[in-house]
Tab-separated table of C-alpha atoms in Angstrom:
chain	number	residue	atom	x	y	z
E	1	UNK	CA	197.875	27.685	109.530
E	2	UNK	CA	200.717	25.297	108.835
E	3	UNK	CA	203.271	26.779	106.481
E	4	UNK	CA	203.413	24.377	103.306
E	5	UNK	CA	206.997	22.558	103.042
E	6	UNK	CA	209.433	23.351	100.188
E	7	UNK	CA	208.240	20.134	98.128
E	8	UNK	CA	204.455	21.254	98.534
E	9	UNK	CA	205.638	25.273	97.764
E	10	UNK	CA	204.249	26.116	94.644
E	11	UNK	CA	206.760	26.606	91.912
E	12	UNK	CA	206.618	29.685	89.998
E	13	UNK	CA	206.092	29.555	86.456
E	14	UNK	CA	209.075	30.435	84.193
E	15	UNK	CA	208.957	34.126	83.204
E	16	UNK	CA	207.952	33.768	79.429
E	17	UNK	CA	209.626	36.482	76.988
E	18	UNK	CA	207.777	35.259	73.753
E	19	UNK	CA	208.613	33.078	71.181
E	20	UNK	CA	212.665	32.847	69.842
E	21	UNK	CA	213.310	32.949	66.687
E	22	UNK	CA	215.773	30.438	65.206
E	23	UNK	CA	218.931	31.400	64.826
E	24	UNK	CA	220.354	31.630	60.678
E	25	UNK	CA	223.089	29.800	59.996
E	26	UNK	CA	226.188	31.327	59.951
E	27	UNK	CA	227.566	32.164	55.977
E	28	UNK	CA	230.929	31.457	55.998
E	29	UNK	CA	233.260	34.676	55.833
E	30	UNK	CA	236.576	35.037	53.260
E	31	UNK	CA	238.873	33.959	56.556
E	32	UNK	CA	236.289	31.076	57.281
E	33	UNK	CA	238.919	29.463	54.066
E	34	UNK	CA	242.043	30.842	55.087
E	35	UNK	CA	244.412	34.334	55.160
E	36	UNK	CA	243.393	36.145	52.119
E	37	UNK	CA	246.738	35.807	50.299
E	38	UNK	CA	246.424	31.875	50.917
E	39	UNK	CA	243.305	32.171	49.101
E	40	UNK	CA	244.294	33.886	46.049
E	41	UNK	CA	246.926	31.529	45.525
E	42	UNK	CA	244.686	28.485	46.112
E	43	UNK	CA	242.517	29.993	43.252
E	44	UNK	CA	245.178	30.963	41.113
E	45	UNK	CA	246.158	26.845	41.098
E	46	UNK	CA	242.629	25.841	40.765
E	47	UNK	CA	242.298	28.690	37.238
E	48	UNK	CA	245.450	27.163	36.104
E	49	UNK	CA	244.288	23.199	36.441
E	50	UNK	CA	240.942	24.331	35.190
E	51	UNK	CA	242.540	26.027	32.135
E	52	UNK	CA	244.830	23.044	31.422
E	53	UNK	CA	241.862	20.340	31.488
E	54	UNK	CA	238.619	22.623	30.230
E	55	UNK	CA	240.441	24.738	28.254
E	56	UNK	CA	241.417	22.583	24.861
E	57	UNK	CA	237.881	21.335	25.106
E	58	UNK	CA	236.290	24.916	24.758
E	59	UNK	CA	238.746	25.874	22.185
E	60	UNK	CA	237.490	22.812	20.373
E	61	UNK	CA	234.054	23.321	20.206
E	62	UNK	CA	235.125	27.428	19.266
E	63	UNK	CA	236.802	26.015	16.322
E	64	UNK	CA	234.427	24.046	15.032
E	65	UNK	CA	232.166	26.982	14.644
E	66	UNK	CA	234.405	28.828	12.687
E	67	UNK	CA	233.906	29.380	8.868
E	68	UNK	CA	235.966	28.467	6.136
E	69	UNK	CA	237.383	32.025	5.843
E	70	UNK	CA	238.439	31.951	9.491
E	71	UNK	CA	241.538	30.240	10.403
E	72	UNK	CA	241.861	27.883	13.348
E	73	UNK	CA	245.988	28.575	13.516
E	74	UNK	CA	247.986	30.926	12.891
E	75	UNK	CA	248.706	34.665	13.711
E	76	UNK	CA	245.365	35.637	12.746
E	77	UNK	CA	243.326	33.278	14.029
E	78	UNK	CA	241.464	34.543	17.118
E	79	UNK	CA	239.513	32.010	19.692
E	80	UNK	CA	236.100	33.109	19.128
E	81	UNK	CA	234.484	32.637	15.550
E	82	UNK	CA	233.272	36.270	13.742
E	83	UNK	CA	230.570	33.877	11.955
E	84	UNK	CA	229.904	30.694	14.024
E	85	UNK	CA	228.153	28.371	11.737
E	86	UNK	CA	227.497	24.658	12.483
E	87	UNK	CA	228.800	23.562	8.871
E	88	UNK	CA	231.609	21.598	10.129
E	89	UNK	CA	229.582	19.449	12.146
E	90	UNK	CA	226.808	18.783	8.882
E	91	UNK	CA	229.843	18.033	6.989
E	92	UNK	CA	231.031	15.852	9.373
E	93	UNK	CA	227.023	13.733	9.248
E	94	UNK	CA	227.639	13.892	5.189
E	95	UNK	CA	231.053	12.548	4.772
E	96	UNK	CA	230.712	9.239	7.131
E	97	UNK	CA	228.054	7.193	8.686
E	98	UNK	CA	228.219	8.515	11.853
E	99	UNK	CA	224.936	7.236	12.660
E	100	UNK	CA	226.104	3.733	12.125
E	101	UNK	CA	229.634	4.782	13.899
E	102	UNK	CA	227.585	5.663	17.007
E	103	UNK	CA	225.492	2.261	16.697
E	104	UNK	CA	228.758	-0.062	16.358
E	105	UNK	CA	229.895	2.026	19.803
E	106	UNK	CA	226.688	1.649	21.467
E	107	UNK	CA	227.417	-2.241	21.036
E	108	UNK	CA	231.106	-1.977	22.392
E	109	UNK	CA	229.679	-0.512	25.287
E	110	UNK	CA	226.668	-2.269	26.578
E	111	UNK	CA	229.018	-5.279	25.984
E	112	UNK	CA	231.531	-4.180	27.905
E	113	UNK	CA	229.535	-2.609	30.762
E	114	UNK	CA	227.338	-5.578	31.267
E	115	UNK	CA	230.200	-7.954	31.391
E	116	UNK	CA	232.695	-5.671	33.477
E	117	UNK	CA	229.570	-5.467	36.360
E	118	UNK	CA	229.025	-8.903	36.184
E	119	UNK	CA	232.363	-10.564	36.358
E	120	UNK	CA	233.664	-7.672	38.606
E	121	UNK	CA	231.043	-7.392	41.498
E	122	UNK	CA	230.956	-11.095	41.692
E	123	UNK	CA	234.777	-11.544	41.418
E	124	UNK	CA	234.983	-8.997	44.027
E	125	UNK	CA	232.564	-9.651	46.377
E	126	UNK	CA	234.565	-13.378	46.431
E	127	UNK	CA	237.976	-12.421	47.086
E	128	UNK	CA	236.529	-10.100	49.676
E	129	UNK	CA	235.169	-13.660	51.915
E	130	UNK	CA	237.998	-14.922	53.812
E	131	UNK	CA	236.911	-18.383	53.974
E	132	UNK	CA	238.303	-19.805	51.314
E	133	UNK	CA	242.349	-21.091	50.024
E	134	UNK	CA	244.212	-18.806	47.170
E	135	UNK	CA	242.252	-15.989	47.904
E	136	UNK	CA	245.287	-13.871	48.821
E	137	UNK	CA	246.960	-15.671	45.611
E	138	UNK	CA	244.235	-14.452	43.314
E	139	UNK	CA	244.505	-11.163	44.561
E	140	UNK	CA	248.055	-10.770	44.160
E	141	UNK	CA	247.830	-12.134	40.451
E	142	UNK	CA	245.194	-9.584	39.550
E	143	UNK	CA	247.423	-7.049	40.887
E	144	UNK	CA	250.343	-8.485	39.162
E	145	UNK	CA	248.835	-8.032	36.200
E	146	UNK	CA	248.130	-4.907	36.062
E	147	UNK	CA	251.635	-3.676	35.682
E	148	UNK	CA	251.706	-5.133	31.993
E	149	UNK	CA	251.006	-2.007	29.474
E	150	UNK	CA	248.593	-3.113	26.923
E	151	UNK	CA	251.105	-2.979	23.853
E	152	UNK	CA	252.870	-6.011	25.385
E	153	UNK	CA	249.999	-8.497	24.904
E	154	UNK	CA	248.782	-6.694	21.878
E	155	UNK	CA	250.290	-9.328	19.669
E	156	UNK	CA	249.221	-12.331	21.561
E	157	UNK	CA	245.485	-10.850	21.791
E	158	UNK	CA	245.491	-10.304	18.195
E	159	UNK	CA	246.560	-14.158	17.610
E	160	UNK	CA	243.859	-15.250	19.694
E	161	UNK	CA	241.037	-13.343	18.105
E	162	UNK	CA	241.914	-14.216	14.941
E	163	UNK	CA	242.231	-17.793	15.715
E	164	UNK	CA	238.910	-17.455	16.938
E	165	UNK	CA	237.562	-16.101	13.799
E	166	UNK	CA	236.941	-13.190	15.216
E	167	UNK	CA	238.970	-10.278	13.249
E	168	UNK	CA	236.871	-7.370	11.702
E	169	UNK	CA	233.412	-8.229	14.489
E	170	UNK	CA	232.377	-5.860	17.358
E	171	UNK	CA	232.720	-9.028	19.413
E	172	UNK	CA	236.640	-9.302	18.686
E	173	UNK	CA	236.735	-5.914	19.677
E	174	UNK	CA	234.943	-6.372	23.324
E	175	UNK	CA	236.255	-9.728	24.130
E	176	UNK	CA	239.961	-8.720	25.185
E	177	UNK	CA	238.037	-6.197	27.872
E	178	UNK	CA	235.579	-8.111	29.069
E	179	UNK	CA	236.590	-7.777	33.113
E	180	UNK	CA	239.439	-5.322	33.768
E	181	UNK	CA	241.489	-6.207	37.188
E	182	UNK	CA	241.556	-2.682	38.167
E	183	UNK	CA	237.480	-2.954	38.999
E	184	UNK	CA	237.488	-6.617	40.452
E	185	UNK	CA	239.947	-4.813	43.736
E	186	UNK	CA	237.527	-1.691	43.372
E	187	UNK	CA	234.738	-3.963	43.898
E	188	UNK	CA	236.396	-6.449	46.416
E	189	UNK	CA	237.663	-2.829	48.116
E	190	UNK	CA	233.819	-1.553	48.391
E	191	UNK	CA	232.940	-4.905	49.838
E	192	UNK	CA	235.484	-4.816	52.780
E	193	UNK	CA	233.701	-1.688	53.609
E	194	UNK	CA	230.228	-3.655	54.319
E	195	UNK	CA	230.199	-4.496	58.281
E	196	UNK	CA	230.568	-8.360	59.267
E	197	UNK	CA	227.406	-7.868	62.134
E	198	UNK	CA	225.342	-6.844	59.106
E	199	UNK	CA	226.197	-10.039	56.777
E	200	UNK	CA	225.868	-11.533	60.824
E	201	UNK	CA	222.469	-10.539	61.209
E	202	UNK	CA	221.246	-11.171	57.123
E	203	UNK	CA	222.667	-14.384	58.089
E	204	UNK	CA	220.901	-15.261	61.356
E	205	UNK	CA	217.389	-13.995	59.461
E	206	UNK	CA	217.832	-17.112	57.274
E	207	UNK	CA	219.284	-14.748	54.068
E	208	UNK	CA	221.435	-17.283	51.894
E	209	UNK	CA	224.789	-16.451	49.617
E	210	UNK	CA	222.785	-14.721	46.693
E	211	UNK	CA	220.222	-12.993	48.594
E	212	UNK	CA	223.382	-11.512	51.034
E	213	UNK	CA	224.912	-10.593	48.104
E	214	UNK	CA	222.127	-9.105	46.213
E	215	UNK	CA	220.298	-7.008	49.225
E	216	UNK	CA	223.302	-6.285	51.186
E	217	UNK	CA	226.410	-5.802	49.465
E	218	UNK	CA	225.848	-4.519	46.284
E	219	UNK	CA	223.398	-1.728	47.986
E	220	UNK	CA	225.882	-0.583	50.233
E	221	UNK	CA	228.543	-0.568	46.884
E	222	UNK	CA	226.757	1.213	44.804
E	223	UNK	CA	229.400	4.148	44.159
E	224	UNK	CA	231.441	1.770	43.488
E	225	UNK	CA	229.243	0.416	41.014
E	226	UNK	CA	229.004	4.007	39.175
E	227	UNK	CA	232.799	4.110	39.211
E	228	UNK	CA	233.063	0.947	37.383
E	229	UNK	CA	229.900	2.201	35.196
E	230	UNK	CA	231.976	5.403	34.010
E	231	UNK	CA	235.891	4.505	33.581
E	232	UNK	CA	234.122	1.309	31.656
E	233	UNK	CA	232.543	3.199	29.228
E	234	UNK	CA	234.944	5.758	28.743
E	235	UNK	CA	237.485	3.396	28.497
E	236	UNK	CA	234.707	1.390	25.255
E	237	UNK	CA	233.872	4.560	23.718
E	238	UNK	CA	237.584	6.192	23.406
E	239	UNK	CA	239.209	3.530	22.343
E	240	UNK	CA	240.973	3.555	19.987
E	241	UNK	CA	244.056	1.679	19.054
E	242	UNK	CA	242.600	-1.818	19.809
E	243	UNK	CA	239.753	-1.232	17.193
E	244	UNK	CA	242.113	0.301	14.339
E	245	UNK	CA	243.540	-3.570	14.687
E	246	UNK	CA	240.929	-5.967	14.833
E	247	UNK	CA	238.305	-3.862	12.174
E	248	UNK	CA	238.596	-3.796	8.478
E	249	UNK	CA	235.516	-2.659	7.220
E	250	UNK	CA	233.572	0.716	7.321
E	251	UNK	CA	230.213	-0.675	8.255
E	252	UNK	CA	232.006	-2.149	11.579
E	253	UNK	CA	233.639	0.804	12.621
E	254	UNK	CA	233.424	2.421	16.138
E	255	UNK	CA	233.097	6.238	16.332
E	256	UNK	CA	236.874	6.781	17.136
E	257	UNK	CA	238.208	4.861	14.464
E	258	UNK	CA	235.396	5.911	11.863
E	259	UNK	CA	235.856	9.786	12.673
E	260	UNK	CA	239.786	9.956	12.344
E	261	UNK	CA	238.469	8.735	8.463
E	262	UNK	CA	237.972	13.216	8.811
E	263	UNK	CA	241.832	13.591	8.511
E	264	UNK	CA	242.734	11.289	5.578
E	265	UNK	CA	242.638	13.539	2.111
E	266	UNK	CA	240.227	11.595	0.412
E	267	UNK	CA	238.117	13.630	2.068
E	268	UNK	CA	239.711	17.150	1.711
E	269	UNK	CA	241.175	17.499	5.031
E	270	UNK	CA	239.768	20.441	7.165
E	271	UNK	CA	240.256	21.274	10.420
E	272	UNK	CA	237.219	22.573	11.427
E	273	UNK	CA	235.701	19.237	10.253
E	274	UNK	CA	237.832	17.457	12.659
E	275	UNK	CA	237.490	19.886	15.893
E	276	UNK	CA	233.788	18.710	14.914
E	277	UNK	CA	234.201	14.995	14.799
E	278	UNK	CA	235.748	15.091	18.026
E	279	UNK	CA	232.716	16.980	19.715
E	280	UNK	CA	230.456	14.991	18.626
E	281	UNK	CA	232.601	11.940	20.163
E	282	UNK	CA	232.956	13.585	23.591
E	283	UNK	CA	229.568	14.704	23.925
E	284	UNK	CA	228.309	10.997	25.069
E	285	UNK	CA	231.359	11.230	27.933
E	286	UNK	CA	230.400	14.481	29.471
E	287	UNK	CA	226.661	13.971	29.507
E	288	UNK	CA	227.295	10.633	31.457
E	289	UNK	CA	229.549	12.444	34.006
E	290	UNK	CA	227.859	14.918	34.542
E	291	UNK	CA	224.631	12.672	35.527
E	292	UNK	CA	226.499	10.383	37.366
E	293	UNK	CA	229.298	12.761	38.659
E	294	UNK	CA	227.789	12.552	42.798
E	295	UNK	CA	227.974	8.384	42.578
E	296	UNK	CA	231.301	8.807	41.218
E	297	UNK	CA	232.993	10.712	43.841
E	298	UNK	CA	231.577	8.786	46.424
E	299	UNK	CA	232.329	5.596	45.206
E	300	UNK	CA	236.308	6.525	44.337
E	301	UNK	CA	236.497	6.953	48.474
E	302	UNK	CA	234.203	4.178	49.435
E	303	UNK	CA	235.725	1.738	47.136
E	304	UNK	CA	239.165	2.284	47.442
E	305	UNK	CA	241.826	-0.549	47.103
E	306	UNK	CA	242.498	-1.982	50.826
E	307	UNK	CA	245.937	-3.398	50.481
């Protein structure tokens, strides 16, 4: 009988153990992050920036729970309340319309965030085409003008809006914000970050200019889009200096302006009173960043300002 060759030789059949188990991941060990003392320090500077930023806000809020026979300074004043009560903050809901406050601010906002994602994405998405004269002019005049401080043109503004009628309306108090320059190079920064093939291929399917700009880039800039979102309604609801010139009556106030009202005498001054007002202001802030928080920090690296 003919010996079979070594490409007709039957191959054995891998010796079979059983099944593996997966392997578990890894947890990362204390020198995964560094030498230990490296890491103590580390922590030590992240307490200490923690304290700094959290810390007033937590004090706050303690003091506003406080009674009346507590003390919020001084040598016996201690930073948790004996009694908390929530007094301050129905005193605060009985002294002003903060109902009406919150309204006027709601306004301001959905103004100002409408108008700053309009004008911004569209501004942006422009000056990031390259086919087109001035572009680099435009740019550097939006830049330009954003080393002015806001006091400067204070005075000017003011003219304007009351020349326009304008003085003591929610409307006077949104108009002067209405696009910001910092969020038109956010935006145009986002849309550098879009490939040319894609807008190459959108093009070739027959896409035109709106539906390019619609389906493709503002998709692809939508953390961006949350980072213009958030410093634009921070920026509405906290403001305050603008608003304590253009209002003069109490049924157009904003929250900011209406709550500082708390520290005038007329209404018996009180400090836990005002450590209440100002809860109740940054409440609005914190609940929106803390929603929006993941967009956020991926949209300050994805739309960063190419220079």
């Amino acid at each position: 009988m003919t010996s079979l060759t070594t490409a007709e030789a039957p191959r054995k059949a891998p010796r079979t153990t059983g099944t593996r188990r997966p392997r578990r991941p890894r947890l990362p060990r204390w020198r995964d992050y560094g030498r230990p003392r490296e890491l103590i320090v580390r922590y030590l500077l992240l307490l200490f920036v923690l304290g700094i930023t959290v810390g007033p806000l937590i004090w706050q809020f303690l003091a506003s729970l406080k009674s009346t026979s507590e003390d919020v300074f001084g040598a016996n004043a201690t930073l948790l309340p004996h009694d908390p009560t929530l007094r301050a903050y129905r005193a605060v809901f009985e002294q002003v319309p903060v109902a009406t406050y919150i309204w006027n601010s709601v306004i301001v906002v959905v103004l100002s965030v409408t108008s700053q994602l309009l004008f911004s994405t569209t501004a942006g998405y422009m000056l990031s085409k390259p086919a087109w004269k001035g572009r680099k002019a435009v740019w550097i005049l939006l830049a330009a003008s954003m080393m002015f401080p806001f006091e400067s043109i204070m005075v000017s503004l003011f003219l304007s809006i009351r020349d326009l009628g304008l003085v003591d309306s929610l409307v006077g108090v949104w108009l002067p914000g209405f696009v910001a320059a910092i969020n038109v190079l956010l935006m145009r920064g986002a849309f550098l970050a879009v490939p040319r093939e894609l807008e190459d291929s959108a093009m070739i399917d027959g896409a035109g200019e709106w539906q390019r700009f619609r389906h493709l880039y503002l998709p692809s800039a939508w953390g961006a889009i949350m980072v213009v979102v958030i410093n634009t309604f921070i920026a509405a609801w906290d403001d305050f200096l603008w608003p304590l010139i253009v209002l003069r009556s109490e049924s157009s106030m904003t929250l900011t302006l209406g709550l500082s009202r708390l520290q005038s005498s007329s209404f018996g001054y009180d400090q836990r009173v005002v450590m209440a007002g100002s809860v109740i202001s940054i409440v609005p802030v914190l609940v929106l960043f803390f929603i929006t928080q993941r967009w956020f920090y991926k949209g300050v690296s994805a739309g960063a300002v190419k220079f």
